Amino acid sequence: MSTQAGTQQRWKQRPPGSNWGDFGPDDELGRLNLLTDERRLAAIQEVKEGKVFILSLPLDFPGDGTEEGAARHPPRLYSNPSPMGEGHMCNASMTENDICCDDSVDLTLQYSTQWDALVHWGRQFDSQGDGKKQPTYYNGYRAGVEVLCGDETKGPFAHKMGIEKMAETGVQGRGVLVNLVKAYGSGRTWITHDMLMKAMDDQGVEVREGDMLLLYTGYCDAVMAMNKQPDDAKLAEAGAVLDGNDEKLLDWIDSSGISVLIADNQAVEGFATDLSAGPNGLLPLHDRCLFKLGIHLGEYFWLKELAEHLDNVGRHAFLLTAPPLRLPGAAGSPATPVATV
Ligand code: UVW
C-alpha cells in the first residue's frame, strides 16, 4: 500500500485495488490522465470516412416514468423575464422589427445521456487507518470537506472533482465499441468477464491503454421505442448489463487501462431491484470505477446508429469527443458526444 508525499494529510491508507495517488496526490481526473496528446493523435488516425454520429438521446428521453415522485425528471424550459420590463422572452418584441426567445432550464444532470463525475459515488472508508470510517471519494476527497451539500442559501458544490474538471480535458480519444446486442441479443443479460471477452474476441475488438470503451446493449433502443412513455417493467428486461459482482470483470476493467466506461443503459452495471448491497456496496462496478480507480462512467449514450454502422463496415474503433458541461461543482452532466468514424 503506497503513501506518497502530499497524500498524508488526506489519507493514510488507500482501498485495496485502488490507484489513489498514482496520478499525483491531488489528482482529480483519474484515468482521464491517460488521454494524452499522443493517444489523441493516434485516435485521429481512426477517422477513415469523416462521418459523425451523435451519441446523445434527446435530453427529454427516457420520459416521465411510472415511478411516483422520481427524483430525476425531464428538462423543464421556461422563458426568461423580458428585460423590457413586461412579459417573458418568448417571441418577445424587442423593437418594432425584432423578436426574441431566451430561455432558462431546470435540468436534472443525471436524467438522460450523462457522465457521472468522480463525486457521484463514494463510500464509508477508513482512510486514516484509525478504525473510523468517513464518507470518502476517489483519491481520498471527503464529504463535508471538499464535497459540500449546501444549505438554504446555496446548493451542493464539489470543490474537488466536480464535472467541470472532466470537461476541461476535452474528453477526446480513441473509442472502441463492443456490440453486445450482436453477441447476446437485446434482452436483459448479465455480462460476466468471460462473456465480454468472448464478444470482444468474436468481434475482433482490441482495447488499448487510454481507450474509451463503449458497450452497445440495446437498452436505449427500447427507451426510444417507448417514445417518452417508459414502461419500467419492460425496461427492466431490456439490454445487457455488466455483472458488477464478477470480480474478474472488475479486475479486467482495471488491467485493461481504459480511460472511461460507457454504455447505452441506465447504470452500465445491473443492480438488485430490492436495493440489497453486497460486500462491495450496492453498485460494485461504480465502487471500483468511480471510487477506487477514477474511471468516469457514461450512461444512456445513444449507440444504435454507430454500432450498426461499425458492424456494416467491419470496424470497432473511432475518434470520440465527449465533454460534459463545464459546470463547476456538479456531480454529473448531460453530454452531446460525437463519434467520428
Ligand atoms: C445511480 O443511479 C445511483 O447512479 P447512475 O446514475 O450512475 O446509474
mmCIF file of C-alpha atoms and ligand atoms in Angstrom:
data_model
loop_
_atom_site.group_PDB
_atom_site.id
_atom_site.type_symbol
_atom_site.label_atom_id
_atom_site.label_comp_id
_atom_site.label_asym_id
_atom_site.label_seq_id
_atom_site.Cartn_x
_atom_site.Cartn_y
_atom_site.Cartn_z
ATOM 1 C CA MET A 1 0.000 0.000 0.000
ATOM 2 C CA SER A 2 1.662 3.215 -1.099
ATOM 3 C CA THR A 3 1.581 6.518 0.723
ATOM 4 C CA GLN A 4 3.042 9.369 -1.300
ATOM 5 C CA ALA A 5 4.312 12.698 -0.045
ATOM 6 C CA GLY A 6 1.403 15.129 -0.035
ATOM 7 C CA THR A 7 -1.287 12.489 0.366
ATOM 8 C CA GLN A 8 -0.514 12.019 4.058
ATOM 9 C CA GLN A 9 -2.921 14.696 5.200
ATOM 10 C CA ARG A 10 -5.934 13.451 3.264
ATOM 11 C CA TRP A 11 -5.409 9.681 3.518
ATOM 12 C CA LYS A 12 -3.008 7.328 5.219
ATOM 13 C CA GLN A 13 -4.289 4.155 3.630
ATOM 14 C CA ARG A 14 -5.998 3.632 0.332
ATOM 15 C CA PRO A 15 -8.586 0.976 -0.519
ATOM 16 C CA PRO A 16 -7.148 -2.347 -1.707
ATOM 17 C CA GLY A 17 -7.229 -2.460 -5.511
ATOM 18 C CA SER A 18 -7.323 1.334 -5.834
ATOM 19 C CA ASN A 19 -4.896 3.611 -7.663
ATOM 20 C CA TRP A 20 -5.190 6.619 -5.319
ATOM 21 C CA GLY A 21 -2.082 8.758 -5.509
ATOM 22 C CA ASP A 22 -0.738 7.107 -8.672
ATOM 23 C CA PHE A 23 -1.714 10.149 -10.781
ATOM 24 C CA GLY A 24 -0.478 12.534 -8.085
ATOM 25 C CA PRO A 25 -1.565 13.303 -4.541
ATOM 26 C CA ASP A 26 -4.113 15.909 -5.599
ATOM 27 C CA ASP A 27 -5.333 14.258 -8.777
ATOM 28 C CA GLU A 28 -8.962 14.953 -9.681
ATOM 29 C CA LEU A 29 -9.052 13.298 -13.116
ATOM 30 C CA GLY A 30 -8.359 9.623 -12.525
ATOM 31 C CA ARG A 31 -7.944 7.623 -15.702
ATOM 32 C CA LEU A 32 -8.655 10.690 -17.861
ATOM 33 C CA ASN A 33 -4.942 11.295 -17.306
ATOM 34 C CA LEU A 34 -4.400 8.542 -19.886
ATOM 35 C CA LEU A 35 -5.940 10.658 -22.664
ATOM 36 C CA THR A 36 -2.587 12.070 -23.752
ATOM 37 C CA ASP A 37 -1.675 14.129 -26.836
ATOM 38 C CA GLU A 38 -0.062 11.054 -28.417
ATOM 39 C CA ARG A 39 -3.165 8.958 -27.856
ATOM 40 C CA ARG A 40 -5.434 11.692 -29.259
ATOM 41 C CA LEU A 41 -3.254 11.810 -32.373
ATOM 42 C CA ALA A 42 -3.497 8.043 -32.673
ATOM 43 C CA ALA A 43 -7.281 8.296 -32.228
ATOM 44 C CA ILE A 44 -7.495 10.772 -35.108
ATOM 45 C CA GLN A 45 -5.884 8.088 -37.309
ATOM 46 C CA GLU A 46 -9.034 6.034 -36.726
ATOM 47 C CA VAL A 47 -11.059 8.542 -38.774
ATOM 48 C CA LYS A 48 -11.420 6.956 -42.222
ATOM 49 C CA GLU A 49 -14.787 8.156 -43.545
ATOM 50 C CA GLY A 50 -15.433 11.564 -41.978
ATOM 51 C CA LYS A 51 -18.937 10.547 -40.875
ATOM 52 C CA VAL A 52 -20.241 11.695 -37.498
ATOM 53 C CA PHE A 53 -22.619 10.001 -35.106
ATOM 54 C CA ILE A 54 -24.267 11.942 -32.288
ATOM 55 C CA LEU A 55 -24.317 9.737 -29.222
ATOM 56 C CA SER A 56 -26.884 11.669 -27.182
ATOM 57 C CA LEU A 57 -30.535 10.891 -26.714
ATOM 58 C CA PRO A 58 -32.828 13.893 -26.990
ATOM 59 C CA LEU A 59 -32.415 15.037 -23.373
ATOM 60 C CA ASP A 60 -36.155 14.734 -22.673
ATOM 61 C CA PHE A 61 -35.856 10.931 -23.014
ATOM 62 C CA PRO A 62 -36.471 8.473 -21.348
ATOM 63 C CA GLY A 63 -39.607 10.481 -20.419
ATOM 64 C CA ASP A 64 -41.601 10.632 -17.198
ATOM 65 C CA GLY A 65 -41.719 7.115 -15.759
ATOM 66 C CA THR A 66 -44.281 5.283 -13.721
ATOM 67 C CA GLU A 67 -42.174 5.768 -10.569
ATOM 68 C CA GLU A 68 -44.014 8.152 -8.187
ATOM 69 C CA GLY A 69 -42.061 11.249 -7.166
ATOM 70 C CA ALA A 70 -38.992 10.255 -9.185
ATOM 71 C CA ALA A 71 -36.011 12.413 -8.208
ATOM 72 C CA ARG A 72 -34.827 12.722 -11.793
ATOM 73 C CA HIS A 73 -37.113 14.351 -14.298
ATOM 74 C CA PRO A 74 -37.046 15.651 -17.881
ATOM 75 C CA PRO A 75 -35.780 19.187 -18.527
ATOM 76 C CA ARG A 76 -38.284 21.990 -17.897
ATOM 77 C CA LEU A 77 -37.821 25.029 -20.085
ATOM 78 C CA TYR A 78 -39.205 28.413 -19.197
ATOM 79 C CA SER A 79 -38.883 31.824 -20.806
ATOM 80 C CA ASN A 80 -36.828 34.461 -19.077
ATOM 81 C CA PRO A 81 -38.492 37.675 -17.939
ATOM 82 C CA SER A 82 -38.204 40.390 -20.503
ATOM 83 C CA PRO A 83 -35.522 42.994 -19.859
ATOM 84 C CA MET A 84 -38.014 45.462 -21.360
ATOM 85 C CA GLY A 85 -39.934 45.308 -18.080
ATOM 86 C CA GLU A 86 -43.037 43.377 -19.114
ATOM 87 C CA GLY A 87 -43.758 39.787 -20.096
ATOM 88 C CA HIS A 88 -41.408 36.970 -20.938
ATOM 89 C CA MET A 89 -38.909 36.342 -23.676
ATOM 90 C CA CYS A 90 -40.973 34.070 -25.865
ATOM 91 C CA ASN A 91 -41.496 35.529 -29.320
ATOM 92 C CA ALA A 92 -41.000 38.808 -27.486
ATOM 93 C CA SER A 93 -40.889 42.084 -29.371
ATOM 94 C CA MET A 94 -37.603 43.801 -28.750
ATOM 95 C CA THR A 95 -38.139 46.676 -31.173
ATOM 96 C CA GLU A 96 -40.721 47.398 -33.827
ATOM 97 C CA ASN A 97 -38.977 44.781 -36.024
ATOM 98 C CA ASP A 98 -37.018 42.407 -33.770
ATOM 99 C CA ILE A 99 -38.375 39.467 -31.860
ATOM 100 C CA CYS A 100 -36.510 37.139 -29.487
ATOM 101 C CA CYS A 101 -36.724 33.899 -27.479
ATOM 102 C CA ASP A 102 -34.500 33.470 -24.428
ATOM 103 C CA ASP A 103 -34.890 30.540 -22.031
ATOM 104 C CA SER A 104 -33.808 29.028 -18.760
ATOM 105 C CA VAL A 105 -33.968 25.354 -17.877
ATOM 106 C CA ASP A 106 -34.455 23.236 -14.798
ATOM 107 C CA LEU A 107 -32.123 20.389 -15.760
ATOM 108 C CA THR A 108 -31.652 17.110 -13.897
ATOM 109 C CA LEU A 109 -27.996 16.429 -14.563
ATOM 110 C CA GLN A 110 -28.296 12.629 -14.484
ATOM 111 C CA TYR A 111 -31.584 12.059 -16.259
ATOM 112 C CA SER A 112 -30.681 11.212 -19.848
ATOM 113 C CA THR A 113 -27.343 10.864 -21.706
ATOM 114 C CA GLN A 114 -24.898 11.673 -18.937
ATOM 115 C CA TRP A 115 -21.484 11.454 -17.354
ATOM 116 C CA ASP A 116 -21.015 10.547 -13.695
ATOM 117 C CA ALA A 117 -18.405 12.769 -12.057
ATOM 118 C CA LEU A 118 -15.997 11.079 -9.636
ATOM 119 C CA VAL A 119 -18.012 12.545 -6.754
ATOM 120 C CA HIS A 120 -21.116 10.687 -7.921
ATOM 121 C CA TRP A 121 -20.207 7.557 -5.946
ATOM 122 C CA GLY A 122 -18.060 7.060 -2.849
ATOM 123 C CA ARG A 123 -18.194 5.015 0.301
ATOM 124 C CA GLN A 124 -17.629 4.959 4.037
ATOM 125 C CA PHE A 125 -13.911 4.248 4.294
ATOM 126 C CA ASP A 126 -11.227 4.357 6.988
ATOM 127 C CA SER A 127 -8.699 6.466 5.087
ATOM 128 C CA GLN A 128 -6.815 7.488 8.265
ATOM 129 C CA GLY A 129 -6.246 3.928 9.482
ATOM 130 C CA ASP A 130 -7.690 4.879 12.891
ATOM 131 C CA GLY A 131 -10.623 2.480 12.722
ATOM 132 C CA LYS A 132 -13.113 5.257 11.900
ATOM 133 C CA LYS A 133 -14.934 5.195 8.590
ATOM 134 C CA GLN A 134 -15.627 8.531 6.924
ATOM 135 C CA PRO A 135 -17.635 9.244 3.755
ATOM 136 C CA THR A 136 -14.911 9.382 1.140
ATOM 137 C CA TYR A 137 -14.496 9.703 -2.631
ATOM 138 C CA TYR A 138 -11.729 8.886 -5.143
ATOM 139 C CA ASN A 139 -8.231 9.877 -4.056
ATOM 140 C CA GLY A 140 -9.421 10.443 -0.511
ATOM 141 C CA TYR A 141 -11.521 13.545 -1.109
ATOM 142 C CA ARG A 142 -14.012 13.901 1.709
ATOM 143 C CA ALA A 143 -17.720 14.521 2.083
ATOM 144 C CA GLY A 144 -18.196 17.677 4.116
ATOM 145 C CA VAL A 145 -14.659 18.929 3.434
ATOM 146 C CA GLU A 146 -14.189 19.087 -0.337
ATOM 147 C CA VAL A 147 -17.659 17.891 -1.340
ATOM 148 C CA LEU A 148 -20.320 20.102 0.217
ATOM 149 C CA CYS A 149 -24.072 19.725 0.321
ATOM 150 C CA GLY A 150 -25.052 23.386 0.641
ATOM 151 C CA ASP A 151 -27.838 24.814 2.758
ATOM 152 C CA GLU A 152 -30.943 27.002 2.390
ATOM 153 C CA THR A 153 -28.924 29.733 0.711
ATOM 154 C CA LYS A 154 -26.710 27.781 -1.660
ATOM 155 C CA GLY A 155 -26.745 24.445 -3.420
ATOM 156 C CA PRO A 156 -24.345 21.495 -3.259
ATOM 157 C CA PHE A 157 -20.850 22.054 -4.607
ATOM 158 C CA ALA A 158 -17.930 19.728 -5.205
ATOM 159 C CA HIS A 159 -14.818 21.835 -4.658
ATOM 160 C CA LYS A 160 -12.806 18.880 -5.958
ATOM 161 C CA MET A 161 -13.661 16.546 -8.827
ATOM 162 C CA GLY A 162 -16.732 18.492 -9.989
ATOM 163 C CA ILE A 163 -17.742 17.628 -13.542
ATOM 164 C CA GLU A 164 -16.022 20.771 -14.884
ATOM 165 C CA LYS A 165 -12.687 19.039 -14.276
ATOM 166 C CA MET A 166 -13.676 16.374 -16.769
ATOM 167 C CA ALA A 167 -14.844 18.996 -19.293
ATOM 168 C CA GLU A 168 -11.506 20.798 -19.063
ATOM 169 C CA THR A 169 -9.719 17.744 -20.517
ATOM 170 C CA GLY A 170 -11.843 17.833 -23.706
ATOM 171 C CA VAL A 171 -12.645 14.117 -23.261
ATOM 172 C CA GLN A 172 -11.322 13.153 -26.668
ATOM 173 C CA GLY A 173 -9.600 9.935 -27.649
ATOM 174 C CA ARG A 174 -9.955 6.526 -29.233
ATOM 175 C CA GLY A 175 -13.380 4.993 -28.743
ATOM 176 C CA VAL A 176 -13.870 1.240 -29.091
ATOM 177 C CA LEU A 177 -17.304 -0.313 -29.225
ATOM 178 C CA VAL A 178 -18.351 -3.811 -28.239
ATOM 179 C CA ASN A 179 -21.678 -4.825 -29.766
ATOM 180 C CA LEU A 180 -23.414 -6.805 -27.015
ATOM 181 C CA VAL A 181 -26.673 -6.852 -28.990
ATOM 182 C CA LYS A 182 -24.890 -8.769 -31.758
ATOM 183 C CA ALA A 183 -23.302 -11.089 -29.201
ATOM 184 C CA TYR A 184 -26.180 -11.697 -26.792
ATOM 185 C CA GLY A 185 -29.370 -10.136 -28.186
ATOM 186 C CA SER A 186 -31.324 -7.163 -26.869
ATOM 187 C CA GLY A 187 -32.884 -8.740 -23.745
ATOM 188 C CA ARG A 188 -31.551 -8.363 -20.180
ATOM 189 C CA THR A 189 -28.366 -10.445 -19.943
ATOM 190 C CA TRP A 190 -25.846 -10.131 -17.116
ATOM 191 C CA ILE A 191 -22.437 -9.907 -18.749
ATOM 192 C CA THR A 192 -19.538 -11.594 -16.968
ATOM 193 C CA HIS A 193 -15.841 -11.238 -17.731
ATOM 194 C CA ASP A 194 -15.828 -14.374 -19.877
ATOM 195 C CA MET A 195 -18.854 -13.216 -21.848
ATOM 196 C CA LEU A 196 -17.323 -9.820 -22.505
ATOM 197 C CA MET A 197 -14.027 -11.395 -23.585
ATOM 198 C CA LYS A 198 -15.863 -13.763 -25.927
ATOM 199 C CA ALA A 199 -17.818 -10.902 -27.526
ATOM 200 C CA MET A 200 -14.601 -8.913 -27.960
ATOM 201 C CA ASP A 201 -12.744 -11.890 -29.451
ATOM 202 C CA ASP A 202 -15.579 -12.738 -31.835
ATOM 203 C CA GLN A 203 -15.809 -9.104 -32.967
ATOM 204 C CA GLY A 204 -12.040 -8.541 -33.155
ATOM 205 C CA VAL A 205 -12.177 -5.686 -30.616
ATOM 206 C CA GLU A 206 -8.747 -4.652 -29.431
ATOM 207 C CA VAL A 207 -8.612 -2.437 -26.332
ATOM 208 C CA ARG A 208 -5.524 -0.249 -25.857
ATOM 209 C CA GLU A 209 -4.429 1.716 -22.808
ATOM 210 C CA GLY A 210 -6.321 5.013 -22.665
ATOM 211 C CA ASP A 211 -9.216 3.801 -24.834
ATOM 212 C CA MET A 212 -12.774 4.864 -24.098
ATOM 213 C CA LEU A 213 -14.810 1.653 -24.030
ATOM 214 C CA LEU A 214 -18.442 1.748 -25.219
ATOM 215 C CA LEU A 215 -20.928 -1.093 -24.745
ATOM 216 C CA TYR A 216 -23.959 -1.262 -27.016
ATOM 217 C CA THR A 217 -26.682 -3.154 -25.154
ATOM 218 C CA GLY A 218 -29.892 -2.095 -26.918
ATOM 219 C CA TYR A 219 -31.420 -0.606 -23.719
ATOM 220 C CA CYS A 220 -31.724 2.862 -25.256
ATOM 221 C CA ASP A 221 -33.321 1.356 -28.377
ATOM 222 C CA ALA A 222 -36.124 0.211 -26.066
ATOM 223 C CA VAL A 223 -36.197 3.637 -24.379
ATOM 224 C CA MET A 224 -36.542 5.417 -27.725
ATOM 225 C CA ALA A 225 -39.219 2.999 -28.955
ATOM 226 C CA MET A 226 -41.346 3.884 -25.887
ATOM 227 C CA ASN A 227 -41.496 7.471 -27.108
ATOM 228 C CA LYS A 228 -41.265 9.201 -23.711
ATOM 229 C CA GLN A 229 -43.786 6.826 -22.080
ATOM 230 C CA PRO A 230 -41.289 4.443 -20.462
ATOM 231 C CA ASP A 231 -42.575 1.122 -19.191
ATOM 232 C CA ASP A 232 -40.291 0.376 -16.234
ATOM 233 C CA ALA A 233 -41.206 -3.320 -16.115
ATOM 234 C CA LYS A 234 -40.319 -3.798 -19.790
ATOM 235 C CA LEU A 235 -37.136 -1.755 -19.433
ATOM 236 C CA ALA A 236 -36.029 -3.982 -16.552
ATOM 237 C CA GLU A 237 -35.940 -6.798 -19.125
ATOM 238 C CA ALA A 238 -34.154 -4.790 -21.818
ATOM 239 C CA GLY A 239 -30.494 -4.651 -22.723
ATOM 240 C CA ALA A 240 -27.376 -6.270 -21.304
ATOM 241 C CA VAL A 241 -25.825 -5.028 -18.047
ATOM 242 C CA LEU A 242 -22.355 -5.694 -16.687
ATOM 243 C CA ASP A 243 -22.261 -8.067 -13.716
ATOM 244 C CA GLY A 244 -20.591 -5.869 -11.093
ATOM 245 C CA ASN A 245 -20.317 -8.853 -8.732
ATOM 246 C CA ASP A 246 -17.901 -10.572 -11.114
ATOM 247 C CA GLU A 247 -14.525 -9.633 -9.597
ATOM 248 C CA LYS A 248 -12.748 -10.975 -12.681
ATOM 249 C CA LEU A 249 -14.660 -8.460 -14.797
ATOM 250 C CA LEU A 250 -13.786 -5.600 -12.422
ATOM 251 C CA ASP A 251 -10.128 -6.698 -12.426
ATOM 252 C CA TRP A 252 -10.135 -6.687 -16.231
ATOM 253 C CA ILE A 253 -11.583 -3.158 -16.297
ATOM 254 C CA ASP A 254 -8.634 -2.148 -14.111
ATOM 255 C CA SER A 255 -5.912 -4.000 -16.038
ATOM 256 C CA SER A 256 -7.278 -3.072 -19.487
ATOM 257 C CA GLY A 257 -6.188 0.551 -18.918
ATOM 258 C CA ILE A 258 -9.442 2.000 -20.278
ATOM 259 C CA SER A 259 -9.870 5.685 -19.537
ATOM 260 C CA VAL A 260 -13.666 5.752 -19.248
ATOM 261 C CA LEU A 261 -16.505 3.228 -19.457
ATOM 262 C CA ILE A 262 -19.717 3.976 -21.348
ATOM 263 C CA ALA A 263 -22.949 2.121 -22.053
ATOM 264 C CA ASP A 264 -26.328 2.843 -23.585
ATOM 265 C CA ASN A 265 -28.049 1.682 -20.411
ATOM 266 C CA GLN A 266 -29.013 3.092 -17.039
ATOM 267 C CA ALA A 267 -26.002 2.338 -14.859
ATOM 268 C CA VAL A 268 -23.515 0.320 -17.009
ATOM 269 C CA GLU A 269 -23.924 -2.465 -14.433
ATOM 270 C CA GLY A 270 -27.079 -4.197 -13.297
ATOM 271 C CA PHE A 271 -28.385 -3.641 -9.801
ATOM 272 C CA ALA A 272 -30.611 -5.553 -7.419
ATOM 273 C CA THR A 273 -34.103 -4.075 -7.581
ATOM 274 C CA ASP A 274 -34.552 -4.693 -3.813
ATOM 275 C CA LEU A 275 -31.518 -2.406 -3.246
ATOM 276 C CA SER A 276 -29.664 -5.114 -1.319
ATOM 277 C CA ALA A 277 -25.959 -4.376 -1.057
ATOM 278 C CA GLY A 278 -23.160 -6.957 -1.242
ATOM 279 C CA PRO A 279 -19.651 -6.621 0.239
ATOM 280 C CA ASN A 280 -18.662 -4.050 -2.392
ATOM 281 C CA GLY A 281 -21.792 -1.978 -1.923
ATOM 282 C CA LEU A 282 -24.964 -1.511 -3.876
ATOM 283 C CA LEU A 283 -23.148 -0.847 -7.148
ATOM 284 C CA PRO A 284 -19.818 -2.721 -7.092
ATOM 285 C CA LEU A 285 -18.771 -1.511 -10.550
ATOM 286 C CA HIS A 286 -19.453 2.106 -9.543
ATOM 287 C CA ASP A 287 -17.376 1.440 -6.420
ATOM 288 C CA ARG A 288 -14.450 0.016 -8.404
ATOM 289 C CA CYS A 289 -14.587 2.570 -11.220
ATOM 290 C CA LEU A 290 -15.595 5.874 -9.607
ATOM 291 C CA PHE A 291 -14.304 5.397 -6.040
ATOM 292 C CA LYS A 292 -11.227 3.222 -6.458
ATOM 293 C CA LEU A 293 -9.883 3.832 -9.968
ATOM 294 C CA GLY A 294 -11.171 7.231 -11.065
ATOM 295 C CA ILE A 295 -12.902 5.837 -14.159
ATOM 296 C CA HIS A 296 -15.798 8.100 -15.183
ATOM 297 C CA LEU A 297 -18.979 6.299 -16.250
ATOM 298 C CA GLY A 298 -21.100 7.360 -19.231
ATOM 299 C CA GLU A 299 -24.731 6.241 -19.231
ATOM 300 C CA TYR A 300 -27.722 6.405 -21.579
ATOM 301 C CA PHE A 301 -25.446 7.054 -24.575
ATOM 302 C CA TRP A 302 -27.248 6.581 -27.900
ATOM 303 C CA LEU A 303 -25.210 3.896 -29.657
ATOM 304 C CA LYS A 304 -27.579 2.136 -32.074
ATOM 305 C CA GLU A 305 -26.666 4.019 -35.248
ATOM 306 C CA LEU A 306 -22.939 3.976 -34.533
ATOM 307 C CA ALA A 307 -22.978 0.263 -33.632
ATOM 308 C CA GLU A 308 -24.908 -0.674 -36.769
ATOM 309 C CA HIS A 309 -22.594 1.362 -38.970
ATOM 310 C CA LEU A 310 -19.456 -0.128 -37.432
ATOM 311 C CA ASP A 311 -20.899 -3.601 -37.877
ATOM 312 C CA ASN A 312 -21.705 -2.907 -41.552
ATOM 313 C CA VAL A 313 -18.197 -1.680 -42.304
ATOM 314 C CA GLY A 314 -16.432 -4.238 -40.091
ATOM 315 C CA ARG A 315 -14.795 -1.776 -37.722
ATOM 316 C CA HIS A 316 -14.858 -1.096 -33.997
ATOM 317 C CA ALA A 317 -12.612 1.940 -33.354
ATOM 318 C CA PHE A 318 -13.239 5.674 -33.969
ATOM 319 C CA LEU A 319 -12.496 9.132 -32.630
ATOM 320 C CA LEU A 320 -14.730 10.012 -29.677
ATOM 321 C CA THR A 321 -15.223 13.565 -28.408
ATOM 322 C CA ALA A 322 -17.492 13.620 -25.373
ATOM 323 C CA PRO A 323 -17.045 16.538 -22.966
ATOM 324 C CA PRO A 324 -19.705 17.139 -20.316
ATOM 325 C CA LEU A 325 -20.899 20.651 -19.453
ATOM 326 C CA ARG A 326 -18.198 22.769 -17.855
ATOM 327 C CA LEU A 327 -20.470 23.245 -14.878
ATOM 328 C CA PRO A 328 -18.450 23.921 -11.721
ATOM 329 C CA GLY A 329 -19.122 21.773 -8.695
ATOM 330 C CA ALA A 330 -21.628 19.347 -10.268
ATOM 331 C CA ALA A 331 -21.770 15.580 -9.670
ATOM 332 C CA GLY A 332 -22.739 14.767 -13.239
ATOM 333 C CA SER A 333 -23.690 16.272 -16.554
ATOM 334 C CA PRO A 334 -25.534 15.677 -19.782
ATOM 335 C CA ALA A 335 -23.369 15.430 -22.873
ATOM 336 C CA THR A 336 -23.663 15.530 -26.639
ATOM 337 C CA PRO A 337 -20.863 13.103 -27.525
ATOM 338 C CA VAL A 338 -19.669 12.867 -31.126
ATOM 339 C CA ALA A 339 -18.118 9.779 -32.707
ATOM 340 C CA THR A 340 -16.196 10.435 -35.920
ATOM 341 C CA VAL A 341 -15.538 7.282 -37.948
HETATM 342 C C1 UVW B 1 -27.345 5.757 -9.676
HETATM 343 O O1 UVW B 1 -28.443 5.530 -10.130
HETATM 344 C C2 UVW B 1 -27.103 5.797 -8.211
HETATM 345 O O2 UVW B 1 -26.290 6.011 -10.410
HETATM 346 P P1 UVW B 1 -26.162 6.142 -12.001
HETATM 347 O O3 UVW B 1 -26.830 7.415 -12.441
HETATM 348 O O4 UVW B 1 -24.706 6.209 -12.169
HETATM 349 O O5 UVW B 1 -26.776 4.962 -12.635
#
